[in-house]
Amino acid sequence: MHEFIFNGQPSRVVFGVGALKHLPREIEALGATRALILSTPEQAKQAQAIADMLGNRAAGIFPRAVMHVPIETAREAREVARELGADCAVAVGGGSTTGLGKAIALDSGLPILAIPTTYAGSEMTPIFGITEAGMKKTGRDPRVLPRTVIYDPELSVTLPVGMSVTSGLNAIAHAAEGLYAQDRNPVMDLMAEEGIAAIARAIPAIQKDAHDMEARSDALYGAWLCGAVLGNVGMALHHKLCHTLGGSFNLPHAEVHTVVLPQAMAFNEKAAPEAMKRIARALNTQSAAQGLFDLAARNGAPVALRDIGMKEEDLDKAADIAVANPYWNPRPFGREQRGEIRDLLQRAFEGVRPD
Ligand code: NAD
């Protein structure tokens, strides 16, 4: 066994169909009396319902979270939290809403209680991102890790099937890269494999019936495990490419992950055979890269960058950005490998099934 360091991250997870009913108890356990509820405009009704449920423990709602946490929104939310004398932030929604909670916590140290309704996994990480002047800056700070996470599969039933599939693959991406991370450890390996298997099981079932509560539970369980992997070990080529494509070309987050993942796995296949074996085993296939491609394609998710808004003339620039400041990866991808990364992007652009 290789050497490792395992650092348990302190967060309390409350999981179950109907678990939202425990929210008042969990707010009390945090010692909070004035919760500020955060959501996107699309989920404002859900935020209001949560405020109603909390009664006088709710200080107000801020239903203006948007993708990538613009600094202006973060400042506005911080101001509202101060004005209302909030002593806790409740983030109900996906990564964008949790991200806004993190921006508040970074500034004020307010504890976050997250109620995730997608599978992105941000609620399990101390990673924050804030966009200023068109540039998304990310960092790690233990203050932004939500103290409590309530996973209630009932709340994810309204996530449209298409988004459920891509969000599930977004989660799988964290686990897949965690399995070959430089700082991986046996606990995260277990969580990663189990997380991939749970989501791979859930995706076709949700595709068949969006209200299948067993499948919604599997997906959210997988999202928790995969999110924990993201929060605990380093990410590599796949996440670098997705940050490049999402950040510089404004492509949609979960869809980019879905399209790039099989190609990134094909690139790393020979350099990380043990990880590939575990991913394939979790997917119940022979090949990790092909299995991920097929999981997306068979369930109606995009497999080509050209179908999610990428322009072919931007592929050169994307390759340049990706190799300029590479992350550690089992197969290096610096400037010398620019041609190979450009080829990978071409295959992702066209949606070619890995060999
Ligand atoms: P999102 O939070 O942007 O949500 C997309 C849309 O779906 C929003 O309009 C939202 O209101 C809606 N939605 C969410 N759940 C719903 C539900 N159950 N029913 C109906 N509508 C619902 O999408 P996301 O993919 O969860 O998050 C993406 C963002 O999170 C990106 O900015 C990404 O960078 C960030 N992220 C950060 C981390 C981290 O660790 N910091 C991890 C993963 C993702």
mmCIF file of C-alpha atoms and ligand atoms in Angstrom:
data_model
loop_
_atom_site.group_PDB
_atom_site.id
_atom_site.type_symbol
_atom_site.label_atom_id
_atom_site.label_comp_id
_atom_site.label_asym_id
_atom_site.label_seq_id
_atom_site.Cartn_x
_atom_site.Cartn_y
_atom_site.Cartn_z
ATOM 1 C CA MET A 1 0.000 0.000 0.000
ATOM 2 C CA HIS A 2 1.212 3.488 -0.815
ATOM 3 C CA GLU A 3 1.812 6.071 1.925
ATOM 4 C CA PHE A 4 -1.063 8.401 2.649
ATOM 5 C CA ILE A 5 -2.433 11.127 4.890
ATOM 6 C CA PHE A 6 -6.131 11.158 5.744
ATOM 7 C CA ASN A 7 -7.617 14.321 7.170
ATOM 8 C CA GLY A 8 -11.256 13.846 8.208
ATOM 9 C CA GLN A 9 -13.253 16.990 7.471
ATOM 10 C CA PRO A 10 -15.785 17.983 10.105
ATOM 11 C CA SER A 11 -19.269 18.049 8.693
ATOM 12 C CA ARG A 12 -22.544 16.556 9.835
ATOM 13 C CA VAL A 13 -24.620 14.730 7.230
ATOM 14 C CA VAL A 14 -28.335 14.106 7.700
ATOM 15 C CA PHE A 15 -29.638 11.866 4.914
ATOM 16 C CA GLY A 16 -33.036 10.455 4.056
ATOM 17 C CA VAL A 17 -36.289 10.807 2.172
ATOM 18 C CA GLY A 18 -38.126 13.581 4.018
ATOM 19 C CA ALA A 19 -34.979 14.611 5.953
ATOM 20 C CA LEU A 20 -35.860 18.274 5.429
ATOM 21 C CA LYS A 21 -38.192 17.936 8.394
ATOM 22 C CA HIS A 22 -35.111 17.887 10.626
ATOM 23 C CA LEU A 23 -34.093 21.392 9.568
ATOM 24 C CA PRO A 24 -35.381 23.202 12.691
ATOM 25 C CA ARG A 25 -33.562 20.692 14.902
ATOM 26 C CA GLU A 26 -30.366 21.115 12.892
ATOM 27 C CA ILE A 27 -30.540 24.919 13.004
ATOM 28 C CA GLU A 28 -30.965 24.686 16.746
ATOM 29 C CA ALA A 29 -28.004 22.303 16.994
ATOM 30 C CA LEU A 30 -25.882 24.968 15.281
ATOM 31 C CA GLY A 31 -26.986 27.387 17.968
ATOM 32 C CA ALA A 32 -28.452 29.683 15.317
ATOM 33 C CA THR A 33 -31.542 31.818 15.773
ATOM 34 C CA ARG A 34 -31.493 34.015 12.649
ATOM 35 C CA ALA A 35 -31.002 31.998 9.467
ATOM 36 C CA LEU A 36 -30.643 33.696 6.087
ATOM 37 C CA ILE A 37 -32.042 31.408 3.373
ATOM 38 C CA LEU A 38 -30.241 31.467 0.015
ATOM 39 C CA SER A 39 -31.485 30.210 -3.355
ATOM 40 C CA THR A 40 -31.492 31.042 -7.051
ATOM 41 C CA PRO A 41 -34.481 33.009 -8.394
ATOM 42 C CA GLU A 42 -35.771 29.711 -9.851
ATOM 43 C CA GLN A 43 -35.870 28.131 -6.402
ATOM 44 C CA ALA A 44 -37.233 31.170 -4.524
ATOM 45 C CA LYS A 45 -40.431 29.297 -3.664
ATOM 46 C CA GLN A 46 -38.430 26.528 -2.030
ATOM 47 C CA ALA A 47 -36.472 29.149 -0.061
ATOM 48 C CA GLN A 48 -39.718 30.738 1.099
ATOM 49 C CA ALA A 49 -41.107 27.360 2.148
ATOM 50 C CA ILE A 50 -37.969 26.784 4.214
ATOM 51 C CA ALA A 51 -38.282 30.237 5.800
ATOM 52 C CA ASP A 52 -41.906 29.441 6.662
ATOM 53 C CA MET A 53 -40.830 26.159 8.193
ATOM 54 C CA LEU A 54 -38.254 27.940 10.392
ATOM 55 C CA GLY A 55 -40.702 30.609 11.551
ATOM 56 C CA ASN A 56 -38.982 33.122 13.786
ATOM 57 C CA ARG A 57 -35.626 31.392 13.361
ATOM 58 C CA ALA A 58 -35.591 32.687 9.762
ATOM 59 C CA ALA A 59 -34.140 36.189 9.373
ATOM 60 C CA GLY A 60 -35.021 36.493 5.673
ATOM 61 C CA ILE A 61 -34.398 35.099 2.218
ATOM 62 C CA PHE A 62 -31.911 36.097 -0.484
ATOM 63 C CA PRO A 63 -33.131 34.379 -3.673
ATOM 64 C CA ARG A 64 -30.594 35.839 -6.092
ATOM 65 C CA ALA A 65 -27.805 33.265 -6.376
ATOM 66 C CA VAL A 66 -26.438 32.878 -9.914
ATOM 67 C CA MET A 67 -23.846 30.669 -11.602
ATOM 68 C CA HIS A 68 -20.164 31.260 -10.687
ATOM 69 C CA VAL A 69 -20.788 33.648 -7.760
ATOM 70 C CA PRO A 70 -20.187 37.132 -9.219
ATOM 71 C CA ILE A 71 -18.454 39.341 -6.628
ATOM 72 C CA GLU A 72 -21.301 41.872 -6.864
ATOM 73 C CA THR A 73 -23.848 39.222 -5.795
ATOM 74 C CA ALA A 74 -21.540 38.045 -3.021
ATOM 75 C CA ARG A 75 -21.177 41.621 -1.697
ATOM 76 C CA GLU A 76 -24.913 42.191 -1.838
ATOM 77 C CA ALA A 77 -25.627 38.940 0.026
ATOM 78 C CA ARG A 78 -22.965 39.716 2.653
ATOM 79 C CA GLU A 79 -24.570 43.109 3.202
ATOM 80 C CA VAL A 80 -28.043 41.592 3.543
ATOM 81 C CA ALA A 81 -26.685 39.037 6.035
ATOM 82 C CA ARG A 82 -25.144 41.855 8.102
ATOM 83 C CA GLU A 83 -28.251 44.046 7.973
ATOM 84 C CA LEU A 84 -30.476 41.177 9.081
ATOM 85 C CA GLY A 85 -28.075 40.117 11.809
ATOM 86 C CA ALA A 86 -28.003 36.588 10.365
ATOM 87 C CA ASP A 87 -26.097 34.022 12.397
ATOM 88 C CA CYS A 88 -26.253 31.199 9.836
ATOM 89 C CA ALA A 89 -26.794 30.751 6.084
ATOM 90 C CA VAL A 90 -29.073 28.030 4.743
ATOM 91 C CA ALA A 91 -28.237 27.272 1.084
ATOM 92 C CA VAL A 92 -30.979 25.365 -0.723
ATOM 93 C CA GLY A 93 -30.064 24.467 -4.292
ATOM 94 C CA GLY A 94 -27.123 23.421 -6.419
ATOM 95 C CA GLY A 95 -23.476 24.440 -6.544
ATOM 96 C CA SER A 96 -24.306 28.043 -7.409
ATOM 97 C CA THR A 97 -26.320 28.571 -4.238
ATOM 98 C CA THR A 98 -23.883 26.703 -2.014
ATOM 99 C CA GLY A 99 -21.166 28.826 -3.651
ATOM 100 C CA LEU A 100 -22.940 32.003 -2.573
ATOM 101 C CA GLY A 101 -23.163 30.672 0.985
ATOM 102 C CA LYS A 102 -19.423 30.029 0.861
ATOM 103 C CA ALA A 103 -18.747 33.588 -0.298
ATOM 104 C CA ILE A 104 -20.650 34.866 2.745
ATOM 105 C CA ALA A 105 -18.890 32.447 5.100
ATOM 106 C CA LEU A 106 -15.476 33.405 3.742
ATOM 107 C CA ASP A 107 -16.114 37.009 4.705
ATOM 108 C CA SER A 108 -17.994 36.560 7.962
ATOM 109 C CA GLY A 109 -17.393 33.041 9.243
ATOM 110 C CA LEU A 110 -21.179 32.414 9.313
ATOM 111 C CA PRO A 111 -21.877 28.680 9.527
ATOM 112 C CA ILE A 112 -23.534 27.199 6.434
ATOM 113 C CA LEU A 113 -26.248 24.590 6.471
ATOM 114 C CA ALA A 114 -26.502 23.207 2.933
ATOM 115 C CA ILE A 115 -29.515 21.474 1.421
ATOM 116 C CA PRO A 116 -28.259 20.242 -1.965
ATOM 117 C CA THR A 117 -30.768 19.712 -4.754
ATOM 118 C CA THR A 118 -28.293 18.752 -7.506
ATOM 119 C CA TYR A 119 -25.408 16.286 -7.517
ATOM 120 C CA ALA A 120 -22.549 18.812 -7.945
ATOM 121 C CA GLY A 121 -21.073 18.101 -4.506
ATOM 122 C CA SER A 122 -19.951 21.592 -3.463
ATOM 123 C CA GLU A 123 -21.533 21.094 -0.035
ATOM 124 C CA MET A 124 -18.805 18.606 0.900
ATOM 125 C CA THR A 125 -15.821 20.788 -0.009
ATOM 126 C CA PRO A 126 -13.869 23.664 1.534
ATOM 127 C CA ILE A 127 -13.401 25.024 -2.013
ATOM 128 C CA PHE A 128 -14.877 28.388 -2.948
ATOM 129 C CA GLY A 129 -15.047 30.293 -6.233
ATOM 130 C CA ILE A 130 -15.827 33.974 -6.807
ATOM 131 C CA THR A 131 -15.942 35.686 -10.202
ATOM 132 C CA GLU A 132 -14.487 39.169 -10.482
ATOM 133 C CA ALA A 133 -14.102 41.067 -13.767
ATOM 134 C CA GLY A 134 -14.865 37.911 -15.729
ATOM 135 C CA MET A 135 -12.209 35.823 -13.920
ATOM 136 C CA LYS A 136 -13.233 33.049 -11.515
ATOM 137 C CA LYS A 137 -10.822 32.795 -8.609
ATOM 138 C CA THR A 138 -10.944 29.655 -6.526
ATOM 139 C CA GLY A 139 -9.401 28.825 -3.198
ATOM 140 C CA ARG A 140 -9.696 26.596 -0.141
ATOM 141 C CA ASP A 141 -10.682 27.727 3.313
ATOM 142 C CA PRO A 142 -12.035 25.536 6.115
ATOM 143 C CA ARG A 143 -14.538 28.290 7.037
ATOM 144 C CA VAL A 144 -16.535 27.682 3.842
ATOM 145 C CA LEU A 145 -17.122 23.962 4.436
ATOM 146 C CA PRO A 146 -20.818 23.637 5.346
ATOM 147 C CA ARG A 147 -21.191 22.541 8.974
ATOM 148 C CA THR A 148 -24.345 20.571 8.325
ATOM 149 C CA VAL A 149 -25.693 19.031 5.123
ATOM 150 C CA ILE A 150 -29.258 17.803 4.796
ATOM 151 C CA TYR A 151 -29.666 15.432 1.865
ATOM 152 C CA ASP A 152 -33.333 14.901 1.088
ATOM 153 C CA PRO A 153 -33.929 12.997 -2.178
ATOM 154 C CA GLU A 154 -37.469 14.398 -2.348
ATOM 155 C CA LEU A 155 -36.016 17.817 -3.135
ATOM 156 C CA SER A 156 -34.121 16.548 -6.184
ATOM 157 C CA VAL A 157 -37.206 15.106 -7.867
ATOM 158 C CA THR A 158 -37.844 18.437 -9.588
ATOM 159 C CA LEU A 159 -34.356 18.493 -11.111
ATOM 160 C CA PRO A 160 -35.094 17.959 -14.810
ATOM 161 C CA VAL A 161 -34.004 14.543 -16.120
ATOM 162 C CA GLY A 162 -31.418 16.022 -18.511
ATOM 163 C CA MET A 163 -29.796 17.994 -15.710
ATOM 164 C CA SER A 164 -29.983 15.003 -13.389
ATOM 165 C CA VAL A 165 -27.943 12.951 -15.862
ATOM 166 C CA THR A 166 -25.268 15.619 -16.444
ATOM 167 C CA SER A 167 -25.135 16.554 -12.766
ATOM 168 C CA GLY A 168 -24.657 12.866 -11.909
ATOM 169 C CA LEU A 169 -21.782 12.639 -14.384
ATOM 170 C CA ASN A 170 -20.336 15.824 -12.887
ATOM 171 C CA ALA A 171 -20.274 14.004 -9.551
ATOM 172 C CA ILE A 172 -18.716 10.889 -11.082
ATOM 173 C CA ALA A 173 -15.931 13.102 -12.472
ATOM 174 C CA HIS A 174 -14.833 14.048 -8.939
ATOM 175 C CA ALA A 175 -14.637 10.407 -7.894
ATOM 176 C CA ALA A 176 -12.946 9.258 -11.105
ATOM 177 C CA GLU A 177 -10.133 11.782 -10.735
ATOM 178 C CA GLY A 178 -9.945 11.114 -7.001
ATOM 179 C CA LEU A 179 -9.035 7.495 -7.754
ATOM 180 C CA TYR A 180 -5.754 8.544 -9.389
ATOM 181 C CA ALA A 181 -5.072 11.671 -7.311
ATOM 182 C CA GLN A 182 -1.503 12.151 -6.175
ATOM 183 C CA ASP A 183 -2.730 12.518 -2.583
ATOM 184 C CA ARG A 184 -5.377 9.790 -2.737
ATOM 185 C CA ASN A 185 -6.038 7.611 0.269
ATOM 186 C CA PRO A 186 -7.836 4.287 0.815
ATOM 187 C CA VAL A 187 -10.895 5.877 2.477
ATOM 188 C CA MET A 188 -11.504 8.220 -0.442
ATOM 189 C CA ASP A 189 -10.892 5.323 -2.872
ATOM 190 C CA LEU A 190 -13.725 3.401 -1.210
ATOM 191 C CA MET A 191 -16.032 6.392 -1.294
ATOM 192 C CA ALA A 192 -15.150 7.101 -4.918
ATOM 193 C CA GLU A 193 -15.882 3.613 -6.178
ATOM 194 C CA GLU A 194 -19.100 3.358 -4.187
ATOM 195 C CA GLY A 195 -20.148 6.849 -5.318
ATOM 196 C CA ILE A 196 -19.599 6.060 -8.998
ATOM 197 C CA ALA A 197 -21.541 2.795 -8.680
ATOM 198 C CA ALA A 198 -24.482 4.497 -6.929
ATOM 199 C CA ILE A 199 -24.777 7.214 -9.562
ATOM 200 C CA ALA A 200 -24.273 4.837 -12.484
ATOM 201 C CA ARG A 201 -27.160 2.787 -11.084
ATOM 202 C CA ALA A 202 -29.317 5.862 -10.554
ATOM 203 C CA ILE A 203 -28.941 7.556 -13.944
ATOM 204 C CA PRO A 204 -30.814 5.051 -16.136
ATOM 205 C CA ALA A 205 -33.491 4.636 -13.455
ATOM 206 C CA ILE A 206 -34.075 8.412 -13.226
ATOM 207 C CA GLN A 207 -34.140 8.560 -17.021
ATOM 208 C CA LYS A 208 -36.964 6.021 -16.907
ATOM 209 C CA ASP A 209 -38.846 7.617 -14.026
ATOM 210 C CA ALA A 210 -37.832 10.987 -12.581
ATOM 211 C CA HIS A 211 -39.889 10.248 -9.456
ATOM 212 C CA ASP A 212 -38.203 6.931 -8.643
ATOM 213 C CA MET A 213 -37.276 7.699 -5.027
ATOM 214 C CA GLU A 214 -34.870 4.773 -4.750
ATOM 215 C CA ALA A 215 -32.941 6.118 -7.752
ATOM 216 C CA ARG A 216 -33.058 9.700 -6.449
ATOM 217 C CA SER A 217 -31.691 8.406 -3.140
ATOM 218 C CA ASP A 218 -28.887 6.510 -4.891
ATOM 219 C CA ALA A 219 -27.973 9.606 -6.896
ATOM 220 C CA LEU A 220 -27.852 11.876 -3.854
ATOM 221 C CA TYR A 221 -25.951 9.265 -1.844
ATOM 222 C CA GLY A 222 -23.456 9.045 -4.723
ATOM 223 C CA ALA A 223 -23.263 12.844 -4.899
ATOM 224 C CA TRP A 224 -22.337 12.970 -1.216
ATOM 225 C CA LEU A 225 -19.577 10.382 -1.626
ATOM 226 C CA CYS A 226 -18.194 11.921 -4.816
ATOM 227 C CA GLY A 227 -18.365 15.430 -3.312
ATOM 228 C CA ALA A 228 -16.382 14.229 -0.305
ATOM 229 C CA VAL A 229 -13.702 12.911 -2.658
ATOM 230 C CA LEU A 230 -13.521 16.311 -4.369
ATOM 231 C CA GLY A 231 -13.146 17.977 -0.983
ATOM 232 C CA ASN A 232 -10.401 15.655 0.208
ATOM 233 C CA VAL A 233 -8.001 14.958 -2.653
ATOM 234 C CA GLY A 234 -6.572 16.837 -5.622
ATOM 235 C CA MET A 235 -8.120 16.946 -9.081
ATOM 236 C CA ALA A 236 -6.211 16.613 -12.357
ATOM 237 C CA LEU A 237 -6.489 16.919 -16.162
ATOM 238 C CA HIS A 238 -10.250 16.509 -16.395
ATOM 239 C CA HIS A 239 -11.014 19.309 -13.922
ATOM 240 C CA LYS A 240 -8.368 21.554 -15.514
ATOM 241 C CA LEU A 241 -10.030 21.151 -18.919
ATOM 242 C CA CYS A 242 -13.497 21.782 -17.471
ATOM 243 C CA HIS A 243 -12.351 24.908 -15.617
ATOM 244 C CA THR A 244 -10.757 26.139 -18.843
ATOM 245 C CA LEU A 245 -13.814 25.464 -20.992
ATOM 246 C CA GLY A 246 -16.318 26.670 -18.399
ATOM 247 C CA GLY A 247 -14.306 29.699 -17.309
ATOM 248 C CA SER A 248 -12.967 31.023 -20.610
ATOM 249 C CA PHE A 249 -15.708 29.927 -23.005
ATOM 250 C CA ASN A 250 -18.680 30.093 -20.672
ATOM 251 C CA LEU A 251 -19.873 26.548 -21.349
ATOM 252 C CA PRO A 252 -22.442 25.042 -18.947
ATOM 253 C CA HIS A 253 -20.794 23.386 -15.933
ATOM 254 C CA ALA A 254 -22.335 19.909 -15.689
ATOM 255 C CA GLU A 255 -22.543 19.410 -19.466
ATOM 256 C CA VAL A 256 -18.834 20.214 -19.919
ATOM 257 C CA HIS A 257 -17.973 17.618 -17.279
ATOM 258 C CA THR A 258 -20.167 15.093 -19.037
ATOM 259 C CA VAL A 259 -18.541 15.606 -22.440
ATOM 260 C CA VAL A 260 -14.911 15.854 -21.323
ATOM 261 C CA LEU A 261 -14.858 12.991 -18.789
ATOM 262 C CA PRO A 262 -14.650 10.013 -21.192
ATOM 263 C CA GLN A 263 -11.937 11.760 -23.221
ATOM 264 C CA ALA A 264 -9.904 12.646 -20.121
ATOM 265 C CA MET A 265 -10.186 9.035 -18.916
ATOM 266 C CA ALA A 266 -9.010 7.768 -22.320
ATOM 267 C CA PHE A 267 -6.023 10.139 -22.100
ATOM 268 C CA ASN A 268 -5.103 8.845 -18.635
ATOM 269 C CA GLU A 269 -5.989 5.198 -19.260
ATOM 270 C CA LYS A 270 -2.470 3.745 -19.489
ATOM 271 C CA ALA A 271 -1.017 6.018 -16.803
ATOM 272 C CA ALA A 272 -3.569 5.048 -14.144
ATOM 273 C CA PRO A 273 -4.544 1.408 -14.732
ATOM 274 C CA GLU A 274 -5.602 0.695 -11.141
ATOM 275 C CA ALA A 275 -7.991 3.665 -11.048
ATOM 276 C CA MET A 276 -9.424 2.694 -14.441
ATOM 277 C CA LYS A 277 -10.067 -0.822 -13.197
ATOM 278 C CA ARG A 278 -12.021 0.522 -10.228
ATOM 279 C CA ILE A 279 -14.020 2.972 -12.346
ATOM 280 C CA ALA A 280 -14.875 0.238 -14.848
ATOM 281 C CA ARG A 281 -15.854 -2.108 -12.012
ATOM 282 C CA ALA A 282 -18.149 0.558 -10.542
ATOM 283 C CA LEU A 283 -19.721 1.104 -13.963
ATOM 284 C CA ASN A 284 -19.962 -2.610 -14.579
ATOM 285 C CA THR A 285 -18.102 -2.262 -17.905
ATOM 286 C CA GLN A 286 -14.760 -3.306 -19.373
ATOM 287 C CA SER A 287 -13.430 0.185 -20.076
ATOM 288 C CA ALA A 288 -13.771 3.285 -17.891
ATOM 289 C CA ALA A 289 -13.640 5.715 -20.809
ATOM 290 C CA GLN A 290 -16.110 3.826 -22.979
ATOM 291 C CA GLY A 291 -18.372 3.096 -20.034
ATOM 292 C CA LEU A 292 -18.634 6.794 -19.190
ATOM 293 C CA PHE A 293 -19.235 7.733 -22.814
ATOM 294 C CA ASP A 294 -21.985 5.138 -23.094
ATOM 295 C CA LEU A 295 -23.584 6.149 -19.782
ATOM 296 C CA ALA A 296 -23.949 9.692 -21.135
ATOM 297 C CA ALA A 297 -24.986 8.757 -24.686
ATOM 298 C CA ARG A 298 -27.532 6.101 -23.678
ATOM 299 C CA ASN A 299 -29.215 8.482 -21.272
ATOM 300 C CA GLY A 300 -29.606 11.388 -23.649
ATOM 301 C CA ALA A 301 -26.740 13.546 -22.345
ATOM 302 C CA PRO A 302 -24.478 15.505 -24.690
ATOM 303 C CA VAL A 303 -21.205 13.843 -25.727
ATOM 304 C CA ALA A 304 -19.825 16.581 -28.010
ATOM 305 C CA LEU A 305 -18.588 20.077 -27.157
ATOM 306 C CA ARG A 306 -20.063 21.358 -30.392
ATOM 307 C CA ASP A 307 -23.516 20.521 -29.048
ATOM 308 C CA ILE A 308 -23.084 22.606 -25.883
ATOM 309 C CA GLY A 309 -21.932 25.884 -27.403
ATOM 310 C CA MET A 310 -18.193 25.422 -28.104
ATOM 311 C CA LYS A 311 -16.824 26.909 -31.331
ATOM 312 C CA GLU A 312 -14.268 24.866 -33.255
ATOM 313 C CA GLU A 313 -12.089 27.938 -33.826
ATOM 314 C CA ASP A 314 -11.669 28.278 -30.032
ATOM 315 C CA LEU A 315 -10.135 24.810 -29.553
ATOM 316 C CA ASP A 316 -6.582 26.088 -30.164
ATOM 317 C CA LYS A 317 -6.978 28.755 -27.527
ATOM 318 C CA ALA A 318 -8.492 26.245 -25.091
ATOM 319 C CA ALA A 319 -5.495 23.921 -25.568
ATOM 320 C CA ASP A 320 -3.097 26.827 -24.977
ATOM 321 C CA ILE A 321 -4.822 27.841 -21.749
ATOM 322 C CA ALA A 322 -5.034 24.261 -20.441
ATOM 323 C CA VAL A 323 -1.336 23.497 -20.890
ATOM 324 C CA ALA A 324 -0.059 26.911 -19.746
ATOM 325 C CA ASN A 325 -0.640 26.151 -16.091
ATOM 326 C CA PRO A 326 -1.317 22.411 -15.797
ATOM 327 C CA TYR A 327 -2.446 20.537 -12.671
ATOM 328 C CA TRP A 328 -0.610 17.414 -11.594
ATOM 329 C CA ASN A 329 -1.877 14.473 -13.676
ATOM 330 C CA PRO A 330 -0.774 10.819 -13.872
ATOM 331 C CA ARG A 331 0.163 11.537 -17.508
ATOM 332 C CA PRO A 332 1.784 14.985 -17.735
ATOM 333 C CA PHE A 333 0.099 17.570 -19.942
ATOM 334 C CA GLY A 334 2.371 20.621 -20.040
ATOM 335 C CA ARG A 335 3.393 22.663 -23.072
ATOM 336 C CA GLU A 336 5.249 19.685 -24.628
ATOM 337 C CA GLN A 337 1.969 17.746 -24.736
ATOM 338 C CA ARG A 338 -0.012 20.611 -26.271
ATOM 339 C CA GLY A 339 -0.602 18.599 -29.460
ATOM 340 C CA GLU A 340 -2.067 15.668 -27.519
ATOM 341 C CA ILE A 341 -4.368 17.970 -25.545
ATOM 342 C CA ARG A 342 -5.468 19.655 -28.772
ATOM 343 C CA ASP A 343 -6.303 16.180 -30.171
ATOM 344 C CA LEU A 344 -8.262 15.318 -27.012
ATOM 345 C CA LEU A 345 -10.261 18.538 -27.376
ATOM 346 C CA GLN A 346 -10.972 17.760 -31.028
ATOM 347 C CA ARG A 347 -12.380 14.372 -30.057
ATOM 348 C CA ALA A 348 -14.445 16.008 -27.325
ATOM 349 C CA PHE A 349 -15.638 18.594 -29.816
ATOM 350 C CA GLU A 350 -16.808 15.926 -32.238
ATOM 351 C CA GLY A 351 -18.066 13.507 -29.586
ATOM 352 C CA VAL A 352 -15.910 10.571 -30.690
ATOM 353 C CA ARG A 353 -16.386 7.407 -28.604
ATOM 354 C CA PRO A 354 -13.003 6.502 -27.002
ATOM 355 C CA ASP A 355 -11.214 3.485 -28.616
HETATM 356 P P1 NAD B 1 -26.650 25.274 -10.311
HETATM 357 O O1 NAD B 1 -26.537 25.376 -8.840
HETATM 358 O O2 NAD B 1 -26.133 26.431 -11.112
HETATM 359 O O3 NAD B 1 -28.165 24.975 -10.690
HETATM 360 C C1 NAD B 1 -28.598 25.072 -12.030
HETATM 361 C C2 NAD B 1 -30.066 25.458 -12.070
HETATM 362 O O4 NAD B 1 -30.868 24.365 -11.613
HETATM 363 C C3 NAD B 1 -30.413 26.632 -11.159
HETATM 364 O O5 NAD B 1 -31.347 27.443 -11.807
HETATM 365 C C4 NAD B 1 -31.034 25.959 -9.960
HETATM 366 O O6 NAD B 1 -31.921 26.795 -9.251
HETATM 367 C C5 NAD B 1 -31.763 24.812 -10.611
HETATM 368 N N1 NAD B 1 -32.015 23.680 -9.706
HETATM 369 C C6 NAD B 1 -31.163 23.138 -8.806
HETATM 370 N N2 NAD B 1 -31.740 22.104 -8.191
HETATM 371 C C7 NAD B 1 -32.994 21.997 -8.682
HETATM 372 C C8 NAD B 1 -34.073 21.126 -8.430
HETATM 373 N N3 NAD B 1 -33.980 20.105 -7.573
HETATM 374 N N4 NAD B 1 -35.213 21.308 -9.116
HETATM 375 C C9 NAD B 1 -35.316 22.297 -10.037
HETATM 376 N N5 NAD B 1 -34.318 23.144 -10.332
HETATM 377 C C10 NAD B 1 -33.167 23.002 -9.657
HETATM 378 O O7 NAD B 1 -25.924 23.956 -10.876
HETATM 379 P P2 NAD B 1 -24.843 22.969 -10.248
HETATM 380 O O8 NAD B 1 -24.387 22.148 -11.377
HETATM 381 O O9 NAD B 1 -25.353 22.320 -9.036
HETATM 382 O O10 NAD B 1 -23.678 23.916 -9.757
HETATM 383 C C11 NAD B 1 -22.742 24.462 -10.650
HETATM 384 C C12 NAD B 1 -21.853 25.478 -9.951
HETATM 385 O O11 NAD B 1 -21.319 24.933 -8.751
HETATM 386 C C13 NAD B 1 -20.660 25.904 -10.785
HETATM 387 O O12 NAD B 1 -20.443 27.281 -10.637
HETATM 388 C C14 NAD B 1 -19.514 25.120 -10.191
HETATM 389 O O13 NAD B 1 -18.272 25.742 -10.400
HETATM 390 C C15 NAD B 1 -19.908 25.077 -8.742
HETATM 391 N N6 NAD B 1 -19.335 23.916 -8.009
HETATM 392 C C16 NAD B 1 -18.480 24.182 -6.998
HETATM 393 C C17 NAD B 1 -17.934 23.140 -6.277
HETATM 394 C C18 NAD B 1 -17.014 23.435 -5.133
HETATM 395 O O14 NAD B 1 -16.553 22.519 -4.490
HETATM 396 N N7 NAD B 1 -16.763 24.677 -4.830
HETATM 397 C C19 NAD B 1 -18.263 21.814 -6.595
HETATM 398 C C20 NAD B 1 -19.142 21.573 -7.640
HETATM 399 C C21 NAD B 1 -19.681 22.641 -8.335
#
